[in-house]
Structure formats: structure tokens, C-alpha cells
CSV table of C-alpha atoms in Angstrom, one decimal:
chain,number,residue,atom,x,y,z
A,1,MET,CA,-18.3,-59.4,-5.3
A,2,LYS,CA,-18.4,-58.8,-9.0
A,3,LYS,CA,-15.3,-59.1,-11.1
A,4,ILE,CA,-14.6,-56.3,-13.6
A,5,GLU,CA,-12.0,-55.5,-16.3
A,6,ILE,CA,-10.3,-52.2,-16.4
A,7,LYS,CA,-9.5,-51.1,-20.0
A,8,MET,CA,-7.3,-48.4,-21.4
A,9,PRO,CA,-9.6,-45.5,-22.5
A,10,ALA,CA,-9.5,-44.1,-26.0
A,11,LEU,CA,-7.7,-40.9,-25.1
A,12,LYS,CA,-6.7,-40.0,-28.7
A,13,SER,CA,-9.3,-39.3,-31.3
A,14,ASP,CA,-7.1,-40.8,-34.0
A,15,GLY,CA,-6.4,-44.1,-32.1
A,16,GLY,CA,-3.0,-45.5,-31.7
A,17,PRO,CA,-1.1,-46.8,-28.7
A,18,ILE,CA,-1.1,-45.1,-25.3
A,19,MET,CA,1.6,-45.4,-22.7
A,20,LEU,CA,0.7,-46.6,-19.3
A,21,CYS,CA,3.0,-44.5,-17.2
A,22,ARG,CA,2.2,-45.2,-13.5
A,23,TRP,CA,-0.1,-47.4,-11.5
A,24,GLY,CA,-1.8,-45.5,-8.7
A,25,ALA,CA,-2.6,-48.7,-6.7
A,26,GLN,CA,-1.4,-52.3,-6.5
A,27,PRO,CA,-3.2,-55.6,-6.4
A,28,GLY,CA,-5.0,-56.0,-3.1
A,29,ASP,CA,-5.4,-52.3,-2.6
A,30,ARG,CA,-8.9,-50.9,-2.0
A,31,VAL,CA,-9.6,-47.9,-4.2
A,32,GLU,CA,-12.3,-45.3,-3.6
A,33,THR,CA,-14.3,-43.3,-6.2
A,34,GLY,CA,-12.1,-40.5,-7.4
A,35,ASP,CA,-8.8,-42.2,-6.5
A,36,VAL,CA,-6.2,-42.3,-9.3
A,37,LEU,CA,-6.1,-45.8,-10.8
A,38,PHE,CA,-3.3,-45.0,-13.3
A,39,GLU,CA,-1.7,-42.3,-15.4
A,40,ALA,CA,-1.4,-42.6,-19.1
A,41,GLU,CA,0.4,-40.5,-21.7
A,42,ALA,CA,-0.7,-39.9,-25.3
A,43,ALA,CA,-0.3,-37.0,-27.7
A,44,LYS,CA,2.0,-35.1,-25.2
A,45,THR,CA,-0.8,-35.3,-22.6
A,46,VAL,CA,-0.6,-37.0,-19.2
A,47,SER,CA,-4.0,-38.0,-18.0
A,48,GLU,CA,-5.0,-39.2,-14.5
A,49,ILE,CA,-7.6,-41.9,-14.8
A,50,GLU,CA,-9.8,-42.2,-11.7
A,51,ALA,CA,-11.9,-45.0,-10.3
A,52,ASP,CA,-15.6,-44.4,-10.9
A,53,ALA,CA,-16.6,-46.8,-8.1
A,54,PRO,CA,-15.1,-48.3,-5.0
A,55,MET,CA,-13.1,-51.5,-5.9
A,56,ARG,CA,-10.3,-53.8,-4.9
A,57,LEU,CA,-7.6,-54.3,-7.5
A,58,THR,CA,-6.9,-58.0,-8.2
A,59,ALA,CA,-4.3,-58.0,-10.9
A,60,LEU,CA,-2.3,-55.6,-13.1
A,61,LEU,CA,-1.9,-56.9,-16.6
A,62,CYS,CA,0.5,-54.2,-17.9
A,63,GLU,CA,3.7,-52.8,-16.7
A,64,GLU,CA,4.6,-49.1,-16.3
A,65,GLY,CA,6.1,-48.0,-19.6
A,66,ASP,CA,4.0,-50.4,-21.7
A,67,GLU,CA,2.2,-49.0,-24.8
A,68,VAL,CA,-1.2,-50.5,-25.3
A,69,GLU,CA,-4.1,-50.0,-27.7
A,70,PRO,CA,-7.3,-48.4,-26.4
A,71,GLY,CA,-9.7,-51.0,-25.1
A,72,THR,CA,-6.9,-53.3,-23.9
A,73,VAL,CA,-7.7,-54.9,-20.6
A,74,ILE,CA,-4.9,-53.6,-18.3
A,75,ALA,CA,-6.2,-54.7,-14.9
A,76,THR,CA,-8.9,-56.6,-13.1
A,77,ALA,CA,-10.7,-55.7,-10.0
A,78,GLU,CA,-13.7,-56.6,-7.7
A,79,VAL,CA,-16.6,-54.3,-6.9
A,80,GLU,CA,-19.5,-54.8,-4.6
A,81,ALA,CA,-22.3,-56.7,-6.5
A,82,GLU,CA,-25.4,-54.6,-6.9
A,83,THR,CA,-28.4,-55.8,-5.0
A,84,GLU,CA,-32.1,-55.6,-5.9
B,1,MET,CA,-10.8,-15.8,-19.4
B,2,ILE,CA,-8.7,-14.2,-16.6
B,3,TYR,CA,-5.0,-13.5,-16.8
B,4,ILE,CA,-2.9,-14.5,-13.8
B,5,ASP,CA,0.5,-12.8,-13.7
B,6,THR,CA,2.8,-14.9,-11.5
B,7,ARG,CA,5.4,-12.1,-11.4
B,8,SER,CA,8.0,-14.8,-11.1
B,9,GLU,CA,10.9,-16.2,-13.1
B,10,ASP,CA,11.2,-19.3,-11.0
B,11,ILE,CA,10.2,-22.4,-12.9
B,12,ALA,CA,9.1,-24.3,-9.8
B,13,TYR,CA,6.9,-21.4,-8.6
B,14,ASN,CA,5.3,-20.9,-12.0
B,15,LEU,CA,4.5,-24.6,-12.5
B,16,ALA,CA,3.1,-24.7,-8.9
B,17,ALA,CA,0.9,-21.7,-9.6
B,18,GLU,CA,-0.7,-23.5,-12.5
B,19,LEU,CA,-1.3,-26.6,-10.4
B,20,TYR,CA,-2.7,-24.5,-7.5
B,21,PHE,CA,-5.3,-22.8,-9.8
B,22,ALA,CA,-6.1,-26.2,-11.4
B,23,THR,CA,-6.7,-28.2,-8.2
B,24,GLU,CA,-7.0,-26.0,-5.1
B,25,LYS,CA,-8.3,-22.5,-5.9
B,26,LEU,CA,-10.7,-22.7,-8.8
B,27,PRO,CA,-11.0,-19.2,-10.1
B,28,GLY,CA,-14.6,-19.7,-11.5
B,29,GLU,CA,-13.6,-19.2,-15.1
B,30,ASP,CA,-10.8,-20.3,-17.4
B,31,ALA,CA,-7.4,-18.9,-16.5
B,32,PHE,CA,-4.5,-17.9,-18.7
B,33,PHE,CA,-0.8,-17.6,-17.6
B,34,MET,CA,2.2,-16.2,-19.5
B,35,TRP,CA,5.5,-16.3,-17.8
B,36,ARG,CA,9.2,-16.7,-18.5
B,37,VAL,CA,12.2,-18.0,-16.6
B,38,THR,CA,15.9,-17.9,-16.5
B,39,PRO,CA,17.7,-20.6,-18.5
B,40,THR,CA,16.0,-23.9,-17.7
B,41,LEU,CA,15.7,-27.3,-19.2
B,42,VAL,CA,12.2,-28.8,-18.5
B,43,ILE,CA,11.6,-32.5,-19.1
B,44,GLY,CA,8.3,-34.1,-19.6
B,45,LYS,CA,6.6,-35.9,-16.7
B,46,TYR,CA,7.5,-39.4,-17.8
B,47,GLN,CA,10.9,-38.7,-19.4
B,48,ASN,CA,14.2,-40.2,-18.2
B,49,ALA,CA,16.3,-37.2,-17.1
B,50,LEU,CA,19.6,-39.1,-18.0
B,51,GLU,CA,18.4,-39.8,-21.5
B,52,GLU,CA,17.2,-36.2,-22.1
B,53,ILE,CA,19.7,-33.8,-20.6
B,54,ASP,CA,23.4,-33.3,-20.4
B,55,ALA,CA,23.6,-32.6,-16.7
B,56,ALA,CA,27.2,-31.6,-16.8
B,57,TYR,CA,26.6,-29.0,-19.6
B,58,ALA,CA,23.6,-27.6,-17.7
B,59,ARG,CA,25.6,-27.3,-14.4
B,60,GLU,CA,28.6,-25.7,-16.2
B,61,HIS,CA,26.3,-23.1,-17.9
B,62,GLY,CA,24.0,-22.3,-15.0
B,63,ILE,CA,21.0,-23.9,-16.6
B,64,SER,CA,18.3,-25.1,-14.1
B,65,VAL,CA,16.6,-28.4,-14.7
B,66,ALA,CA,13.0,-29.2,-13.7
B,67,ARG,CA,10.3,-31.7,-14.4
B,68,ARG,CA,6.8,-30.5,-15.4
B,69,LEU,CA,3.5,-32.4,-15.0
B,70,SER,CA,2.6,-32.4,-18.7
B,71,GLY,CA,3.7,-34.9,-21.3
B,72,GLY,CA,5.9,-34.6,-24.3
B,73,GLY,CA,9.6,-33.9,-24.7
B,74,THR,CA,12.3,-31.7,-23.2
B,75,VAL,CA,12.3,-28.0,-23.8
B,76,TYR,CA,14.9,-25.3,-23.3
B,77,LEU,CA,13.6,-22.1,-21.8
B,78,ASP,CA,15.2,-18.7,-21.3
B,79,ARG,CA,14.1,-15.1,-20.8
B,80,GLY,CA,13.7,-14.7,-24.5
B,81,GLY,CA,10.8,-17.2,-24.6
B,82,TRP,CA,7.3,-17.1,-23.1
B,83,GLN,CA,5.5,-20.0,-21.5
B,84,PHE,CA,1.7,-19.8,-21.7
B,85,ALA,CA,-0.8,-22.0,-19.9
B,86,PHE,CA,-4.6,-22.4,-20.0
B,87,VAL,CA,-6.2,-23.9,-16.9
B,88,THR,CA,-9.7,-25.0,-17.6
B,89,ASP,CA,-12.4,-27.6,-16.9
B,90,SER,CA,-11.8,-30.7,-18.9
B,91,ALA,CA,-14.1,-31.3,-21.9
B,92,PRO,CA,-17.5,-32.7,-20.8
B,93,GLY,CA,-17.4,-36.4,-20.3
B,94,ALA,CA,-13.7,-36.5,-19.3
B,95,SER,CA,-14.6,-38.3,-16.1
B,96,GLY,CA,-18.1,-39.7,-16.7
B,97,SER,CA,-19.0,-43.2,-16.0
B,98,SER,CA,-18.6,-45.5,-18.9
B,99,ASP,CA,-21.9,-47.0,-19.9
B,100,SER,CA,-20.4,-49.6,-22.2
B,101,PRO,CA,-21.1,-53.3,-21.5
B,102,GLY,CA,-18.7,-54.6,-18.8
B,103,SER,CA,-18.2,-51.2,-17.5
B,104,ASN,CA,-14.7,-50.0,-17.0
B,105,SER,CA,-15.3,-48.5,-13.6
B,106,CYS,CA,-12.8,-45.8,-14.4
B,107,SER,CA,-13.1,-42.4,-15.9
B,108,ASP,CA,-13.4,-42.8,-19.7
B,109,GLY,CA,-10.9,-40.0,-20.5
B,110,ALA,CA,-12.4,-37.8,-23.2
B,111,ALA,CA,-10.3,-37.5,-26.3
B,112,ILE,CA,-7.3,-35.2,-25.9
B,113,GLU,CA,-8.1,-31.8,-27.5
B,114,PHE,CA,-5.5,-29.2,-28.4
B,115,SER,CA,-7.3,-26.9,-30.9
B,116,ARG,CA,-9.5,-25.3,-28.1
B,117,PHE,CA,-6.2,-23.9,-26.6
B,118,VAL,CA,-4.0,-23.4,-29.6
B,119,THR,CA,-6.6,-21.7,-31.9
B,120,PRO,CA,-6.8,-18.5,-29.8
B,121,ILE,CA,-3.0,-18.2,-29.7
B,122,VAL,CA,-2.7,-18.7,-33.5
B,123,ALA,CA,-5.4,-16.1,-34.0
B,124,ALA,CA,-3.6,-13.6,-31.7
B,125,LEU,CA,-0.3,-14.2,-33.6
B,126,ARG,CA,-2.0,-13.6,-36.9
B,127,GLN,CA,-3.6,-10.4,-35.6
B,128,ILE,CA,-0.1,-9.0,-34.9
B,129,GLY,CA,1.1,-10.1,-38.4
B,130,VAL,CA,2.8,-13.4,-37.7
B,131,ASN,CA,1.7,-16.0,-40.3
B,132,ALA,CA,1.2,-18.7,-37.8
B,133,GLU,CA,-0.4,-22.1,-38.5
B,134,LEU,CA,-1.2,-25.2,-36.5
B,135,THR,CA,0.8,-28.3,-37.4
B,136,GLY,CA,-0.1,-32.0,-37.3
B,137,ARG,CA,1.7,-32.4,-34.0
B,138,ASN,CA,-0.3,-29.7,-32.4
B,139,ASP,CA,2.6,-27.3,-32.6
B,140,ILE,CA,2.5,-23.7,-34.0
B,141,ALA,CA,4.8,-23.0,-36.9
B,142,VAL,CA,5.7,-20.3,-39.3
B,143,GLY,CA,6.8,-21.4,-42.8
B,144,GLY,CA,7.3,-25.0,-41.5
B,145,ARG,CA,9.5,-24.0,-38.6
B,146,LYS,CA,8.2,-24.4,-35.1
B,147,ILE,CA,7.7,-21.4,-32.9
B,148,CYS,CA,5.6,-23.1,-30.2
B,149,GLY,CA,5.3,-26.6,-28.8
B,150,ASN,CA,2.3,-27.7,-26.7
B,151,ALA,CA,1.6,-30.3,-24.1
B,152,GLN,CA,-1.1,-31.0,-21.4
B,153,TYR,CA,-1.9,-32.7,-18.2
B,154,ARG,CA,-5.4,-33.6,-16.9
B,155,ILE,CA,-6.0,-33.9,-13.2
B,156,LYS,CA,-9.3,-34.0,-11.3
B,157,ASN,CA,-11.5,-33.1,-14.3
B,158,ARG,CA,-9.2,-30.1,-15.0
B,159,THR,CA,-6.9,-29.5,-17.9
B,160,VAL,CA,-3.6,-27.6,-17.8
B,161,HIS,CA,-2.4,-26.8,-21.4
B,162,HIS,CA,1.2,-25.6,-21.7
B,163,GLY,CA,2.6,-23.8,-24.7
B,164,CYS,CA,6.3,-23.0,-25.1
B,165,MET,CA,6.7,-19.9,-27.3
B,166,LEU,CA,10.1,-18.9,-28.8
B,167,PHE,CA,10.2,-15.1,-29.1
B,168,ASP,CA,13.9,-14.3,-28.8
B,169,THR,CA,15.4,-17.5,-27.3
B,170,ASP,CA,19.1,-18.3,-27.8
B,171,ILE,CA,18.6,-20.9,-30.5
B,172,ASP,CA,22.2,-22.0,-30.4
B,173,GLU,CA,22.0,-22.7,-26.7
B,174,LEU,CA,18.7,-24.4,-27.2
B,175,VAL,CA,20.3,-26.9,-29.6
B,176,ARG,CA,23.3,-27.4,-27.4
B,177,ALA,CA,21.4,-27.8,-24.2
B,178,THR,CA,18.8,-30.2,-25.6
B,179,THR,CA,21.4,-32.6,-27.1
B,180,PRO,CA,22.0,-35.3,-24.5
B,181,LYS,CA,25.1,-37.4,-24.1
B,182,ALA,CA,24.9,-40.8,-25.8
B,183,TYR,CA,24.3,-43.2,-23.0
B,184,LYS,CA,23.6,-46.9,-23.2
B,185,ILE,CA,20.2,-46.9,-21.6
B,186,GLU,CA,17.3,-49.4,-22.2
B,187,SER,CA,14.1,-47.7,-21.1
B,188,LYS,CA,10.5,-47.2,-22.0
B,189,ALA,CA,10.5,-43.5,-21.1
B,190,VAL,CA,9.0,-40.9,-23.4
B,191,ALA,CA,11.6,-39.6,-26.0
B,192,SER,CA,11.9,-36.1,-27.3
B,193,VAL,CA,11.4,-35.2,-30.9
B,194,ARG,CA,13.8,-32.6,-32.4
B,195,GLU,CA,12.5,-30.2,-35.0
B,196,ARG,CA,13.5,-27.1,-36.9
B,197,VAL,CA,12.6,-24.0,-34.9
B,198,VAL,CA,12.5,-20.2,-35.3
B,199,ASN,CA,12.0,-17.2,-33.1
B,200,VAL,CA,8.8,-15.1,-33.4
B,201,LYS,CA,11.0,-12.0,-33.4
B,202,ASP,CA,12.5,-13.1,-36.7
B,203,VAL,CA,9.2,-13.6,-38.4
B,204,LEU,CA,7.4,-10.4,-37.3
B,205,PRO,CA,6.1,-8.1,-40.1
B,206,PRO,CA,8.3,-5.0,-40.8
B,207,GLU,CA,5.9,-2.7,-39.0
B,208,ARG,CA,6.4,-4.7,-35.8
B,209,ALA,CA,10.1,-4.9,-36.0
B,210,GLY,CA,11.7,-3.9,-32.7
B,211,MET,CA,8.9,-5.3,-30.6
B,212,THR,CA,10.2,-6.3,-27.2
B,213,ALA,CA,9.5,-9.5,-25.4
B,214,GLU,CA,7.3,-7.6,-22.9
B,215,GLN,CA,5.3,-5.9,-25.7
B,216,PHE,CA,4.8,-9.3,-27.3
B,217,ARG,CA,3.4,-10.8,-24.1
B,218,ASP,CA,1.1,-7.8,-23.6
B,219,GLU,CA,-0.2,-8.2,-27.2
B,220,ILE,CA,-1.0,-11.9,-26.6
B,221,VAL,CA,-2.5,-11.4,-23.2
B,222,PHE,CA,-4.7,-8.5,-24.4
B,223,ARG,CA,-6.2,-10.8,-27.1
B,224,VAL,CA,-6.7,-13.9,-25.0
B,225,ALA,CA,-7.8,-12.7,-21.6
B,226,HIS,CA,-10.3,-10.0,-20.5
B,227,ARG,CA,-9.4,-9.3,-16.9
B,228,ARG,CA,-6.6,-9.9,-14.4
B,229,TYR,CA,-6.4,-11.7,-11.2
B,230,GLU,CA,-3.8,-10.6,-8.6
B,231,ILE,CA,-2.2,-13.4,-6.6
B,232,THR,CA,-2.8,-12.8,-2.9
B,233,PRO,CA,-0.3,-13.4,-0.1
B,234,GLN,CA,-2.4,-16.5,0.9
B,235,ASP,CA,-2.2,-17.8,-2.7
B,236,ARG,CA,1.6,-17.1,-2.7
B,237,ALA,CA,2.2,-19.0,0.5
B,238,ARG,CA,0.4,-22.1,-0.8
B,239,ILE,CA,2.0,-21.9,-4.2
B,240,GLU,CA,5.5,-21.8,-2.6
B,241,ALA,CA,4.6,-24.9,-0.5
B,242,LEU,CA,3.4,-26.7,-3.7
B,243,ALA,CA,6.6,-25.6,-5.5
B,244,ASP,CA,8.7,-27.2,-2.7
B,245,GLU,CA,6.6,-30.4,-2.6
B,246,ARG,CA,6.1,-31.0,-6.3
B,247,PHE,CA,8.8,-29.3,-8.3
B,248,ARG,CA,11.9,-28.3,-6.3
B,249,ALA,CA,13.0,-31.6,-4.7
B,250,GLU,CA,16.0,-33.3,-6.3
B,251,ARG,CA,14.3,-36.7,-6.2
B,252,LEU,CA,11.5,-35.5,-8.5
B,253,LEU,CA,14.0,-35.3,-11.4
B,254,TYR,CA,14.9,-39.0,-11.1
B,255,THR,CA,12.0,-40.9,-9.7
B,256,LEU,CA,9.2,-40.6,-12.2
B,257,ALA,CA,10.7,-42.3,-15.3
B,258,PRO,CA,9.5,-45.8,-16.0
B,259,LYS,CA,11.9,-48.7,-15.1
B,260,PHE,CA,15.2,-48.5,-17.0
B,261,GLU,CA,18.5,-50.3,-17.3
B,262,MET,CA,21.7,-48.4,-17.7
B,263,GLU,CA,25.3,-49.3,-18.2
B,264,LYS,CA,28.0,-46.7,-17.6
B,265,VAL,CA,31.8,-46.7,-17.6
B,266,VAL,CA,33.2,-44.0,-15.2
B,267,ARG,CA,36.9,-43.5,-15.8
B,268,THR,CA,39.0,-42.2,-12.9
B,269,ALA,CA,42.7,-41.8,-12.3
B,270,GLY,CA,42.5,-45.1,-10.3
B,271,GLY,CA,40.9,-47.0,-13.2
B,272,ALA,CA,37.6,-47.6,-14.9
B,273,PHE,CA,34.4,-48.5,-13.1
B,274,HIS,CA,31.8,-50.5,-15.2
B,275,ILE,CA,28.5,-49.9,-13.4
B,276,GLY,CA,25.2,-51.5,-14.4
B,277,LEU,CA,22.0,-50.3,-12.8
B,278,THR,CA,18.3,-51.3,-13.0
B,279,VAL,CA,16.1,-48.5,-11.7
B,280,LYS,CA,12.4,-48.5,-11.0
B,281,ASN,CA,10.2,-45.9,-9.3
B,282,GLY,CA,13.4,-44.0,-8.3
B,283,LYS,CA,14.9,-47.0,-6.5
B,284,ILE,CA,18.0,-49.0,-7.6
B,285,LEU,CA,16.7,-52.5,-7.9
B,286,SER,CA,20.1,-54.0,-8.8
B,287,CYS,CA,23.6,-52.8,-9.2
B,288,GLY,CA,26.6,-54.6,-10.6
B,289,VAL,CA,30.1,-53.1,-10.4
B,290,SER,CA,33.3,-54.4,-12.2
B,291,GLY,CA,36.4,-52.8,-13.7
B,292,ASP,CA,40.1,-52.4,-13.5
B,293,PHE,CA,40.1,-49.9,-10.7
B,294,PHE,CA,42.4,-50.3,-7.7
B,295,GLY,CA,40.8,-50.8,-4.3
B,296,ALA,CA,40.0,-53.3,-1.6
B,297,PRO,CA,39.6,-56.8,-3.1
B,298,ASP,CA,35.9,-57.0,-2.5
B,299,ALA,CA,35.1,-53.3,-3.1
B,300,ALA,CA,33.2,-53.9,-6.4
B,301,GLU,CA,30.8,-56.3,-4.7
B,302,ARG,CA,30.4,-54.2,-1.6
B,303,ILE,CA,29.6,-51.0,-3.7
B,304,GLY,CA,27.0,-52.9,-5.8
B,305,ASP,CA,25.4,-54.3,-2.6
B,306,ALA,CA,25.4,-50.9,-0.9
B,307,LEU,CA,23.7,-49.2,-3.9
B,308,THR,CA,21.1,-51.9,-4.4
B,309,GLY,CA,17.9,-50.6,-2.8
B,310,ALA,CA,19.1,-47.0,-2.6
B,311,ASP,CA,17.3,-44.0,-3.9
B,312,TYR,CA,18.4,-43.1,-7.4
B,313,THR,CA,19.4,-39.5,-6.7
B,314,PRO,CA,22.8,-37.9,-6.8
B,315,SER,CA,22.7,-37.1,-3.1
B,316,ALA,CA,21.7,-40.6,-2.0
B,317,VAL,CA,24.3,-42.2,-4.3
B,318,ARG,CA,27.0,-39.8,-3.2
B,319,GLU,CA,26.4,-40.5,0.4
B,320,ILE,CA,26.7,-44.3,-0.1
B,321,LEU,CA,29.8,-44.0,-2.2
B,322,SER,CA,31.4,-41.8,0.3
B,323,ARG,CA,31.6,-44.8,2.7
B,324,PHE,CA,34.1,-46.3,0.2
B,325,ASP,CA,36.4,-43.3,-0.2
B,326,GLY,CA,39.1,-44.9,1.9
B,327,LEU,CA,38.9,-48.2,0.1
B,328,LEU,CA,39.4,-46.9,-3.5
B,329,PHE,CA,42.7,-45.6,-5.0
B,330,ARG,CA,42.5,-42.3,-6.8
B,331,ALA,CA,38.7,-42.3,-7.1
B,332,ASP,CA,36.2,-40.7,-4.8
B,333,ALA,CA,32.4,-40.5,-4.3
B,334,GLU,CA,32.0,-37.1,-6.0
B,335,GLU,CA,33.8,-38.2,-9.1
B,336,LEU,CA,31.8,-41.5,-9.3
B,337,THR,CA,28.5,-39.8,-8.6
B,338,ARG,CA,29.1,-37.2,-11.3
B,339,GLY,CA,30.1,-40.0,-13.7
B,340,LEU,CA,26.8,-41.8,-13.0
B,341,PHE,CA,24.5,-38.8,-13.3
B,342,GLU,CA,26.3,-36.7,-15.9
């Protein structure tokens, strides 16, 4: 398994903090491609952020309601390691 | 751009129709909606209902309360205003794989974009002689006074853009209804921003004076959309189901706000109840009760224990408190529930 970091995307073109509103999964949960990892709100817009690959969440580093800067690591997960 | 006329003044049905055409029945091109409702307070998806609305005022004045899926603050709607919505594909790249080192493995969330939706509305307003302009907060204003606020949600690579247009809204009622009671609440919920507003009807050019709300809608729709789509009976059945599931249930008003802590004093003829609550994901995590009310010696502790773990909705709290009606002097479940939620 390969460990990965999940970061808050840059949702606003002018930067600034983004609120993490809701986690869509909890540590230990397996998440499939397209499942909602979390929802975030910035600039009066609520965005669902989906998993781009199957993974198992290992830790959540932010609480619902926290405001974080884009690029902040907000969770960790494990994905299948790629094989040659 | 197709225009979808919901032919409904039910807030839940209209919000459900937008969701339906965003996620279930993709019309093949961008869709535009323009609808209005009877007096309604609509809170943003992650707002705390208690912080944003005066529930007692809304109940006494027949104002409905609903939660939408887009962000931003609380708005007051009535039949004098129009809500428009664009339902489109999100901008390219909104859910593409990140190719940065140490890939995120989540959609990269393209930058939020309002001008694509607000610009055609501003253009349509200008064509009918309203000197509209886009503000820094992505609102539409005339002479520095807001006529239209905007918000969005993005779901499954689709964007739903909402606009709330004041045409002939009761501004006095808008101000009263969006002024919440001062509660002592510690929360991280999204707060509303209150601004100066004006109705479009009051800034129309002289040659358009007397324009009705329906004429105004037709003028906008004519300039934004090029054909109509008629909702089918099959569409309607599914939209009604979505309205029940996503917008009508009481719990939806109270369960989406981030964790919050609240202290309230509910005064009854039998004395004052000091109630402290911690609520997360719609559940009461902890509840402490004290006060100078008359009742069974251990009533305070038993009420607190009974409410801990309960759903934070008026019906759930009322049901639990009703078990104590015989143990309290001159205070009942209905009075305490209203005190907690209003």
C-alpha cells in the first residue's frame, strides 16, 4: 500500500481560507473512485470533492467547520501501490 | 440554453427540480430556471438554523423555512422576487486527476466561477434599462444597492448556480425576517452578511414603469434561454420524491450545521431552565440542565441524560421532554421545546 496525503484544493482564484464542511468518510472506510471525500465551502459555493482513486482513509486532520488554506493536508489515506 | 418552467411556488419542489436536472436527468444542454415562492426563509447548506432565523417570527407570520444546497447566507423570498438558476457542466478540470507531485487522489476542484452565470443576467437587465453591475461579492447591484445575491453548489461535475432577484419583495419583511434573535451560540457555521438592498421595480427606467413581476420574468427568460422544456409526469414524480427526501424533512433544517455549543434560558411559569447543549451532525452530544424550576428532585439530571444522544429536531426533543410533563410544575414539553428552538 502507498500512503498519500489529501490536500484542500484551491477552490478560490483569489486564495484565502476554505471551510471544510463535512467529511464523506471516516478513518478505516474504503472509498471508491467518485465517492465524496468531503464537502467544502468558499465564496458562497459548496463543492463536493470526490476520490479520484480507490483508497482507505487512515486519518482526518481537520474537523468539520475548520477553515484551512488551500494546499493544507487535511487527511491521509492508503492506495494500492502501482506495479510494473 | 433551455428554460425549464417548474410551474410551482413550493420551495422544496423547485430546489428538487434543480437537483434532478443536475444529477439525474441531464437535458443535454445548459438549463435555466426562474421561479418564485410564497414567503420563505432559505438558509445556506452549512448554516446553523438557530443562528440565522427567528423561528417564532417565521411561524407567527406564516413564513416557511428551508435549507438549500448552495452556500452563502440566509435569504428571504416572497412572490415579489424571482429565483433563477443555471444548471450546467462544471468548468473543464473540475474533477480531473491532480498531476502534482504526491497526487491528492481527489478531484482538484476548479476555481469557483460566477461571471459565466451572472454576466448574462446583468446584460439582460441592462437591455431592459436597469443600470445593473456586478459587485466584488458576486452580487448584482444598482447604485451600490444589491438587487441580486448569488450562490452555487457543485455536485458530480455539475454546477447549480442560484440567483435571488428582488423585483417587488417586501423589503420591510425581508429585514424583519432575516434578523435572528441574539442567542449565545458558539459555532463554526457560515454566517450571513447583511447589505443594503433595493427592488428592481424601483430602479426601472420610466418607460418600463408598471412592469409586472411576470413581465419581468418573461423579459429575462427571453434574453437568456432559446427554447423551453416541459416537465413530464415522470419528471414530476421523481422531483416530488427528491423534494421529500432532500428538502422537506424537518431534520434537514437542523442536522447539517457544523458542531455547535448553545446555552439557553427558557423561562416558564414554574421557573427558569438553563439548558446547555453540544450538537454535532444533528445529534445532541451532551446536555446539561439546571435552574430554579420546580419539579422532581432529580428532574434536571434526568432531562439532561434523556436528551443526550437524541436527534436535535423539535419533534424528537418534544417527544423526550413530554415524558417529564408530570414531573415538572407549570412547565411542559411544548413550552420547553419552543424555548429551545425559537
